[in-house]
Every structure is written in C-alpha cells, then in structure tokens.
Tab-separated table of C-alpha atoms in Angstrom:
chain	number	residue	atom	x	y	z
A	1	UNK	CA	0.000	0.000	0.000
A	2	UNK	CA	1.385	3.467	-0.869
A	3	UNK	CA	2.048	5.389	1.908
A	4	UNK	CA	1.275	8.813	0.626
A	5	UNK	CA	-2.365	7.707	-0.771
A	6	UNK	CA	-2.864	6.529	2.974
A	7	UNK	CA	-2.149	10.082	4.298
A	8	UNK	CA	-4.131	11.823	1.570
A	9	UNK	CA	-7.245	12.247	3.081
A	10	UNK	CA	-5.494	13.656	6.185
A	11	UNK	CA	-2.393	15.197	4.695
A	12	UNK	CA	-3.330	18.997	5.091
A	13	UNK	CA	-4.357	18.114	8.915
A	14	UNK	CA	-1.118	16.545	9.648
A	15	UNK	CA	0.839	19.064	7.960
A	16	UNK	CA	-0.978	21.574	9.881
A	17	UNK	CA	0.103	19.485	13.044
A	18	UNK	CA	3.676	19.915	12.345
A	19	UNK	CA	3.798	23.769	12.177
A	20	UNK	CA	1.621	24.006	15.239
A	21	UNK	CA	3.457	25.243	18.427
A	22	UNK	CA	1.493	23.821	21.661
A	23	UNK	CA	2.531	23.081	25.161
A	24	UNK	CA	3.196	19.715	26.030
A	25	UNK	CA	2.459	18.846	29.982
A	26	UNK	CA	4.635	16.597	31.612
A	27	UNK	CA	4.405	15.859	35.248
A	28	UNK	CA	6.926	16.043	37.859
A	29	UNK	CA	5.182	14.316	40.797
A	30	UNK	CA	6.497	11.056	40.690
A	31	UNK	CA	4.208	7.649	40.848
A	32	UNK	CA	4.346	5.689	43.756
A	33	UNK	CA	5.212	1.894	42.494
A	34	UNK	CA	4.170	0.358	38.681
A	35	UNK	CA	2.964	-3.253	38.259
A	36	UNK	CA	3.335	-5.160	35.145
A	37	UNK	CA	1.407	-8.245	34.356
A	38	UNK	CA	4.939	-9.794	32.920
A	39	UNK	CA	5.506	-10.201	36.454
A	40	UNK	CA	2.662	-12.108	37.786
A	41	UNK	CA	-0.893	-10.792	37.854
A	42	UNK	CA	-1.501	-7.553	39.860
A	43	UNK	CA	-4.848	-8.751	41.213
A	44	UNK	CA	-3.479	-8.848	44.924
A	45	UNK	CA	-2.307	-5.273	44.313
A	46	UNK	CA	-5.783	-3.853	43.238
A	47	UNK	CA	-7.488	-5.677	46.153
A	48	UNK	CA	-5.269	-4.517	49.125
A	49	UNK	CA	-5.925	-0.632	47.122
A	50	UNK	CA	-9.556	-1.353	47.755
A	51	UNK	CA	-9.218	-2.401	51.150
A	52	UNK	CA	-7.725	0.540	52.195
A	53	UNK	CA	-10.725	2.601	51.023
A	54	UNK	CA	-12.710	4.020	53.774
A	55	UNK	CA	-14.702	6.846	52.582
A	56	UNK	CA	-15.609	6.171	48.996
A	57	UNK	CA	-14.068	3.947	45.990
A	58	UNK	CA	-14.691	5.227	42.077
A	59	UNK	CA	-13.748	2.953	39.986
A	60	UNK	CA	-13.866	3.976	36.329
A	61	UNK	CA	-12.783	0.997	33.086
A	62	UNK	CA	-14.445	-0.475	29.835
A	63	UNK	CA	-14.784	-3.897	31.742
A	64	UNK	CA	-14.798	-4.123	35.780
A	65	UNK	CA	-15.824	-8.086	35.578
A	66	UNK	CA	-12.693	-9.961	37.427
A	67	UNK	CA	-14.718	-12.146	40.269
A	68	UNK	CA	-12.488	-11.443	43.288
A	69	UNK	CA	-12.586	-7.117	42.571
A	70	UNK	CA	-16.462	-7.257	42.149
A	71	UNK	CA	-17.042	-9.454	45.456
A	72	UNK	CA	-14.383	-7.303	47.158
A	73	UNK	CA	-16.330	-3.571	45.615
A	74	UNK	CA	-19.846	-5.598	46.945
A	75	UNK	CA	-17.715	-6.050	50.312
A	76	UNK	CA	-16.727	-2.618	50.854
A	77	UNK	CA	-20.276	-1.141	49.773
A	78	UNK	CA	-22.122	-3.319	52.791
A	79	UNK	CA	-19.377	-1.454	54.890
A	80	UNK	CA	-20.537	1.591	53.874
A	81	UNK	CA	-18.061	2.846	52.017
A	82	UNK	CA	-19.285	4.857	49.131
A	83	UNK	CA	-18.446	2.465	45.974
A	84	UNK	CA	-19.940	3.793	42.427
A	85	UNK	CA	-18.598	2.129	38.947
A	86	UNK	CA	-18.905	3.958	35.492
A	87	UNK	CA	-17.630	1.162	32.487
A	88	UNK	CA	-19.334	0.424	29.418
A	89	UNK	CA	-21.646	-2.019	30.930
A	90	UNK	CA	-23.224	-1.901	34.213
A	91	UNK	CA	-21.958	-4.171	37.452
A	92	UNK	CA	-24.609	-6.056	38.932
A	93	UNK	CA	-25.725	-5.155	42.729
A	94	UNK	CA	-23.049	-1.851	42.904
A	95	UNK	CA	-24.176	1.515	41.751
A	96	UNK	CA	-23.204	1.947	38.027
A	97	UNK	CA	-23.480	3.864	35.053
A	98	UNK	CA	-22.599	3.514	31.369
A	99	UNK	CA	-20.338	5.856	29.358
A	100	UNK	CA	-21.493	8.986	28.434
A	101	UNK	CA	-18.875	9.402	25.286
A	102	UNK	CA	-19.910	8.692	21.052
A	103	UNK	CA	-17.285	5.957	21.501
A	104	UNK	CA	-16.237	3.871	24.429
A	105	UNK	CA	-15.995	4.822	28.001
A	106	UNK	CA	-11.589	3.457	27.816
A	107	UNK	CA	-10.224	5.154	30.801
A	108	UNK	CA	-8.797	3.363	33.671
A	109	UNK	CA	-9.080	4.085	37.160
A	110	UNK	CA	-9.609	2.974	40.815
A	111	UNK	CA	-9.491	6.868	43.259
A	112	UNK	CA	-9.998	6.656	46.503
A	113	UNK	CA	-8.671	9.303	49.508
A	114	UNK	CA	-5.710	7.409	49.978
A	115	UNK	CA	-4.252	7.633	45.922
A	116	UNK	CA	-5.198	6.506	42.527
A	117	UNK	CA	-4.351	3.494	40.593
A	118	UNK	CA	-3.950	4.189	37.075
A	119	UNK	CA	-2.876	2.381	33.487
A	120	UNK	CA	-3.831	-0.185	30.655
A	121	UNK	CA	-5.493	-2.914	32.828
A	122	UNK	CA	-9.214	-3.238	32.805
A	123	UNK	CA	-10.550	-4.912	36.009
A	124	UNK	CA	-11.392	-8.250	34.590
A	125	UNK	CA	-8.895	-11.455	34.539
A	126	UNK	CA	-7.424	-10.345	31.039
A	127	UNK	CA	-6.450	-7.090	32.520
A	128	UNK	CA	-4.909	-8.370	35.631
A	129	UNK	CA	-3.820	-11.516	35.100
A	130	UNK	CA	-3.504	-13.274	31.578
A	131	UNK	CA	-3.117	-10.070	29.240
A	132	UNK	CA	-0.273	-8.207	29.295
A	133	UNK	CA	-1.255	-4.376	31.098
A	134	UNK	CA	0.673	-1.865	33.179
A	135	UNK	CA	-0.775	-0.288	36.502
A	136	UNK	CA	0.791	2.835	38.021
A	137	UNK	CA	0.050	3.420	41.776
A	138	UNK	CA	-0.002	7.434	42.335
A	139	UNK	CA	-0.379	9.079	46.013
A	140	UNK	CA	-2.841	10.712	47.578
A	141	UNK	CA	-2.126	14.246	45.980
A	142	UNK	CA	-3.526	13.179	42.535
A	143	UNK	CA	-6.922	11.758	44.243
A	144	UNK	CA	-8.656	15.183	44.333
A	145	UNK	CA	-8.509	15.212	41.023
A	146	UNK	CA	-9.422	11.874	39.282
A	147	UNK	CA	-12.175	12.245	41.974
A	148	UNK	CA	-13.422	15.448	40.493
A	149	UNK	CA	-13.049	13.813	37.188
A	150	UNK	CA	-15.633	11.372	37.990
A	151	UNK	CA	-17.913	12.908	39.526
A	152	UNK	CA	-18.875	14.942	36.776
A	153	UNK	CA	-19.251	12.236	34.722
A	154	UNK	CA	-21.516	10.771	37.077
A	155	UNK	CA	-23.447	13.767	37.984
A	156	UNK	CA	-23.513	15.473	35.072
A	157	UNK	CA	-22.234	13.359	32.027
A	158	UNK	CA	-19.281	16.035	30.926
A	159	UNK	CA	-15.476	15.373	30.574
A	160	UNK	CA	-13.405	17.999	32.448
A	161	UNK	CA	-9.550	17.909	32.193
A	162	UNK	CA	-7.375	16.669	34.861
A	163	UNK	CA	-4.266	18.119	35.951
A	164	UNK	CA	-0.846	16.615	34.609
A	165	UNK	CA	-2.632	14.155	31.963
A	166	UNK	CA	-3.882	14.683	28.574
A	167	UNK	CA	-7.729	13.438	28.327
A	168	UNK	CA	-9.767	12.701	25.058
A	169	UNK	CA	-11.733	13.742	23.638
A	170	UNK	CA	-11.505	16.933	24.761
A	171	UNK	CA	-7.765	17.989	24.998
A	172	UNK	CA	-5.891	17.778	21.629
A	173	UNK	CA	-4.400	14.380	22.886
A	174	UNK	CA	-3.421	13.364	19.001
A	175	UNK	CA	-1.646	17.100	17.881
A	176	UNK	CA	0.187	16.777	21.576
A	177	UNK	CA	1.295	13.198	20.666
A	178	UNK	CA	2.648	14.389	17.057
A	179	UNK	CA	4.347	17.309	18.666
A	180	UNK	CA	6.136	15.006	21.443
A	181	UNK	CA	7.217	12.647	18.632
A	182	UNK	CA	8.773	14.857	16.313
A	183	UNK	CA	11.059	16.647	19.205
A	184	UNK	CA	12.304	12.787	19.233
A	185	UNK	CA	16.397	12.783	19.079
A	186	UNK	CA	17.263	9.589	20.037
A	187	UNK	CA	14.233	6.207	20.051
A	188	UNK	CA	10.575	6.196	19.770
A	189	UNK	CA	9.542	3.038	21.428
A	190	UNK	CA	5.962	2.056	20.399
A	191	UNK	CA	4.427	-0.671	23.013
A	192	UNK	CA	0.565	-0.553	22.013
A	193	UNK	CA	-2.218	-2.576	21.892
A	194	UNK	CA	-4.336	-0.788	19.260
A	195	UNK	CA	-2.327	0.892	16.316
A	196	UNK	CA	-3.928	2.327	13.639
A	197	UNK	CA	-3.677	6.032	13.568
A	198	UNK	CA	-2.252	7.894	10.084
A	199	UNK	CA	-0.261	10.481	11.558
A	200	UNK	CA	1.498	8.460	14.044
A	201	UNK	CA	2.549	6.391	11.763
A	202	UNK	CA	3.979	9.194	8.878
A	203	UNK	CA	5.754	10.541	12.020
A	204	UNK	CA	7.525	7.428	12.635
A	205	UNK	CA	8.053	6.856	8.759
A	206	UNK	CA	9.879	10.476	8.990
A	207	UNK	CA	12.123	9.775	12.312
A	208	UNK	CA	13.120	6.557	11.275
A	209	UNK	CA	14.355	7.965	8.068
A	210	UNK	CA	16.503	10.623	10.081
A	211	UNK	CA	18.046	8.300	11.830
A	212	UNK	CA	16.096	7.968	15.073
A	213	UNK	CA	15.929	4.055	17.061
A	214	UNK	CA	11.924	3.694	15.993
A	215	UNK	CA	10.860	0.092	17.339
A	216	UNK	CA	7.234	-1.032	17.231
A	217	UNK	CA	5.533	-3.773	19.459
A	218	UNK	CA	1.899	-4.634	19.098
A	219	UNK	CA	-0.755	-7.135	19.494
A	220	UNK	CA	-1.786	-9.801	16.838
A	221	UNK	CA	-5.312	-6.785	16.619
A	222	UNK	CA	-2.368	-5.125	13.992
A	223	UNK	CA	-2.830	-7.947	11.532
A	224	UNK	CA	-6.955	-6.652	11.168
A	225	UNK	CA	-5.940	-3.068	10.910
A	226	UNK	CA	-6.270	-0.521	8.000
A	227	UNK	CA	-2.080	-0.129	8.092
A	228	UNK	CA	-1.400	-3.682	8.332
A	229	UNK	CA	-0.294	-3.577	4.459
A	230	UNK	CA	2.391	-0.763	5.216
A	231	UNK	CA	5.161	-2.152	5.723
A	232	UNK	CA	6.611	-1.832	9.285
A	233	UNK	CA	10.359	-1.632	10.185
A	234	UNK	CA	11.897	-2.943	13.087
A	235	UNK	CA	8.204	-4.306	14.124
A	236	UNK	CA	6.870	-7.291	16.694
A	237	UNK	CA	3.769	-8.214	16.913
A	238	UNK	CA	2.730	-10.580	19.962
A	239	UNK	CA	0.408	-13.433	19.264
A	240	UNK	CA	0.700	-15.627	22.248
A	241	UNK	CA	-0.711	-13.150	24.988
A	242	UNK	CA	-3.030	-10.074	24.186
A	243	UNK	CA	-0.621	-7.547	24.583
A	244	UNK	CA	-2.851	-4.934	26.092
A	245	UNK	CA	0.053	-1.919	26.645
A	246	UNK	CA	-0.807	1.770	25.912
A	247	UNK	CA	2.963	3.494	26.171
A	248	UNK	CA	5.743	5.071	24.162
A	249	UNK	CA	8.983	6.165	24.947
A	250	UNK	CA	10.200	9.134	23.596
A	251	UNK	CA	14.125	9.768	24.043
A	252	UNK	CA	13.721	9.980	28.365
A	253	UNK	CA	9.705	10.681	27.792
A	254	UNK	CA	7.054	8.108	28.818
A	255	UNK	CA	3.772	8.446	27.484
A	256	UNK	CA	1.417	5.620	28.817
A	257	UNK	CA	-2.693	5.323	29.844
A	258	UNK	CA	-5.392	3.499	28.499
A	259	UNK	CA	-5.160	5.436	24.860
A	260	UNK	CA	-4.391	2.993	21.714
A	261	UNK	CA	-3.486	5.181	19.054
A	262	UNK	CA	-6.233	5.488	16.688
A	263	UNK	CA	-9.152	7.846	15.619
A	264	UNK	CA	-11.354	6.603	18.547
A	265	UNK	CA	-8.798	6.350	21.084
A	266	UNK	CA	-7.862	10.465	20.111
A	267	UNK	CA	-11.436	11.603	19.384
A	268	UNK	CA	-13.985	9.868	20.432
A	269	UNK	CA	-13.086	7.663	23.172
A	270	UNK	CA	-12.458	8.961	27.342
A	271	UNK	CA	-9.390	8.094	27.437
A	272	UNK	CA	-6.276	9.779	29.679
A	273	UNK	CA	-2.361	9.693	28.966
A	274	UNK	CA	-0.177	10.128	31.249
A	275	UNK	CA	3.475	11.760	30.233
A	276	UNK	CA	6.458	11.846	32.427
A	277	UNK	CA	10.381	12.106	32.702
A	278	UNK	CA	10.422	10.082	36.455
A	279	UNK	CA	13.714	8.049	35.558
A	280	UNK	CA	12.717	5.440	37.892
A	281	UNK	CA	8.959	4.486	36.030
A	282	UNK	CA	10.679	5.305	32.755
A	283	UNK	CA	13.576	3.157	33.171
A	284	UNK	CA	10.954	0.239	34.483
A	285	UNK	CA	9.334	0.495	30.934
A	286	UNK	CA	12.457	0.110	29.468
A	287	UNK	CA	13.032	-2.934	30.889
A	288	UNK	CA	9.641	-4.403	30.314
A	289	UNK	CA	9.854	-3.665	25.866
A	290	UNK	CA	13.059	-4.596	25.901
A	291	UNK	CA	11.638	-7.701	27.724
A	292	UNK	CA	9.033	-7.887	24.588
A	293	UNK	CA	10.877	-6.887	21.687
A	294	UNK	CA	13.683	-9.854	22.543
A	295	UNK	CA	11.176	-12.182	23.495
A	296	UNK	CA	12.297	-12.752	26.847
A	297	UNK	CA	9.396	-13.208	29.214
C-alpha cells in the first residue's frame, strides 16, 4: 500500500500538526510503584488498594468483571463505604453507570482518599492476570482530582480535564502526541495494543528515516488493521498473549494510559495519557519492551 495515498485524506491536517506550536504537559510528581502483568498478575495489588478505602471507591474501566474485585467492591459497599462504577456495561448489585462518550468509556481508574491506581489494565482477569497491562500506583495528591473527574461524569455526564494528563476527547491528545514525537532525538519506542492512527505512523516513517531508534511492538489486533499492508520496520507483533500496553517512549519521555493510538482512542473515546520524565517508572518500561521486543518473558 502506498504510503502517501494513505495520508491523503489527512495530509493537510497533519501538515498543519507539524507547524503548530502547543505546550506539552509533563508531570513532575512522581508515581508511587508500577505493576506489570509480565511479572505475575496484579490482582493482589488492586485488592489490598480497595481495602484501604474508607470513605468512597470510584472505579472507572471499559470492563470491571474480574470475580475477586467485584465481590471485594460488593464487600466494601455493605461497609458503607461509598463504591460507584462507570464502564461500558453496568456491574450487577453496585451503583453503576454507562459511558457517556460517542465511543467507548476506555479510561482506567480505581481513586480513593488514599491515591489513585492508574494504566492499561481493565478490572477483569485479562487485565490483571492473563493479558499483558501496566498499573501505576499514584499518592494521595492526585486523588482530588481523578475524583473530580468522575464525579462529573456521574453527575452530570461532561469530561473535564485533569491536571498533569492529557484526556480525550476533549484535549488535543493526538496534535500533543505528534508534537512530542517529532522533538524525538534519540528512540521512539511504540508498546501498544491498538495501532492504527495515520499520523502516528507518517511521524515514525519520517524519524526513522533521520536516523532515530523507531521500534514497534503490538498485538496480533495489527494484523486486522487498516495499516497492516504498510510495511513496518523494526516491528513485533505478539500473538501468544493479548498484549494490552498503551505506552511510548520518547528519548527519556514516557507516554502511557489506556489510549491505543487510533481515531477513537484520540477523538472519540475517554481516554487519559499520562506523560512523564520520572527516571525510575521510565527506566521500568524500558526494561519491560526490551523484555518484549527480545522475546524474553
């Protein structure tokens, strides 16, 4: 497939995104602890988090179905705590609502007053144990916040933004992405479940012809995709495991959340991305695609 008759329909947005000049946020409180399902499932990590909830529990994800979380939310709620679940489906016997977005309610959360856990997992047995997801742990400074986020989608179905992270659809999550990207010097390290977005991809078509370390890993969903004709440099695609990821790395730059890059996941989709230069969480992603990309895990 020829490259520039991809882009065509697009070309005169994404040459508008590489003249724009916007400002790129990138926290500097630094995250608690990360969990990677490579490891060993996370699911004792989750439930100790929603043991220590004593005033409320929010928990926001596409699927919040993993047995031991839901008895454990159903636990808390005869305790008194106040436990309410937004996800594209509603959980049986706990106080729910469905997304309020034109695509899917994505975004992936657990906030209660001691922190927030935050990442690529869903709340099911795919996300925390047999799929391969990220969780980062954050303290009790960000909860104000991702509490505040969802209550107003519960109370009055709007998206708000939330300090330090870029939120679709209503930030400009996709023109940020293309900006960080093409500031790249060094690697772009693409670790993503979902990849399908135009203007991602012409930007790594343009770094990796000036030189830059551009490495791709993605899930066997690739093979389905509208790009899955381009040819793909320096690629991996994981078939054994659903490789569930959401980050890049960007020269010292992580980028990770529950946003796959594609129209939806920009646009349409709630969705949050996180972006950071904490060496310790960076250098634990490192590890983890190098990990993939070798094939040793």
């Amino acid at each position: 497939m020829d490259l520039f008759n991809l882009l065509k329909p697009k070309k005169t947005l994404f040459l508008i995104f590489l003249v724009l000049s916007s400002f790129i946020c990138i926290s500097t409180i630094q995250a608690t602890a990360v969990y990677f399902t490579e490891h060993g499932p996370v699911t004792k990590e989750v439930l100790k988090f929603i043991r220590s909830s004593v005033q409320y529990l929010f928990v926001s994800a596409l699927d919040v179905s993993h047995p031991e979380i839901t008895n454990e939310l159903l636990k808390l709620k005869k305790q008194g705590v106040d436990v309410r679940v937004i996800s594209e489906k509603p959980v049986f016997n706990l106080p729910s609502k469905t997304d309020f977005s034109k695509g899917l309610h994505h975004v992936k959360f657990m906030v209660n007053e001691h922190g927030v856990i935050f990442g690529s997992a869903n709340f099911s047995m795919s996300g925390l144990e047999t799929g391969l997801n990220d969780l980062v742990f954050f303290p009790q400074s960000y909860s104000a916040r991702f509490r505040d986020f969802f209550l107003n989608l519960w109370n009055n179905g709007t998206v708000i933004k939330v300090n330090d992270f870029l939120v679709s659809p209503i930030d400009k999550v996709e023109e940020n992405v293309v900006k960080l990207l093409l500031k790249a010097r060094r690697r772009i390290w693409v670790c993503v479940y979902a990849f399908s977005d135009i203007n991602i991809l012409a930007v790594l078509k343009y770094k990796a012809s000036n030189g830059v370390d551009v490495r791709i890993i993605t899930d066997k969903w690739f093979n389905t995709s509208r790009l899955s004709n381009v040819p793909l440099e320096s690629a991996k695609i994981v078939s054994s495991k659903m490789l569930h990821h959401k980050f890049i790395l960007v020269d010292n730059i992580l980028l990770t959340g529950s946003t796959n890059y594609t129209e939806s996941g920009f646009h349409r989709n709630v969705e949050m991305i996180w972006i950071t230069k904490d060496r310790n969480i960076v250098s634990n992603y490192e590890a983890i695609f190098k990990m993939l990309y070798y094939g040793k895990w």
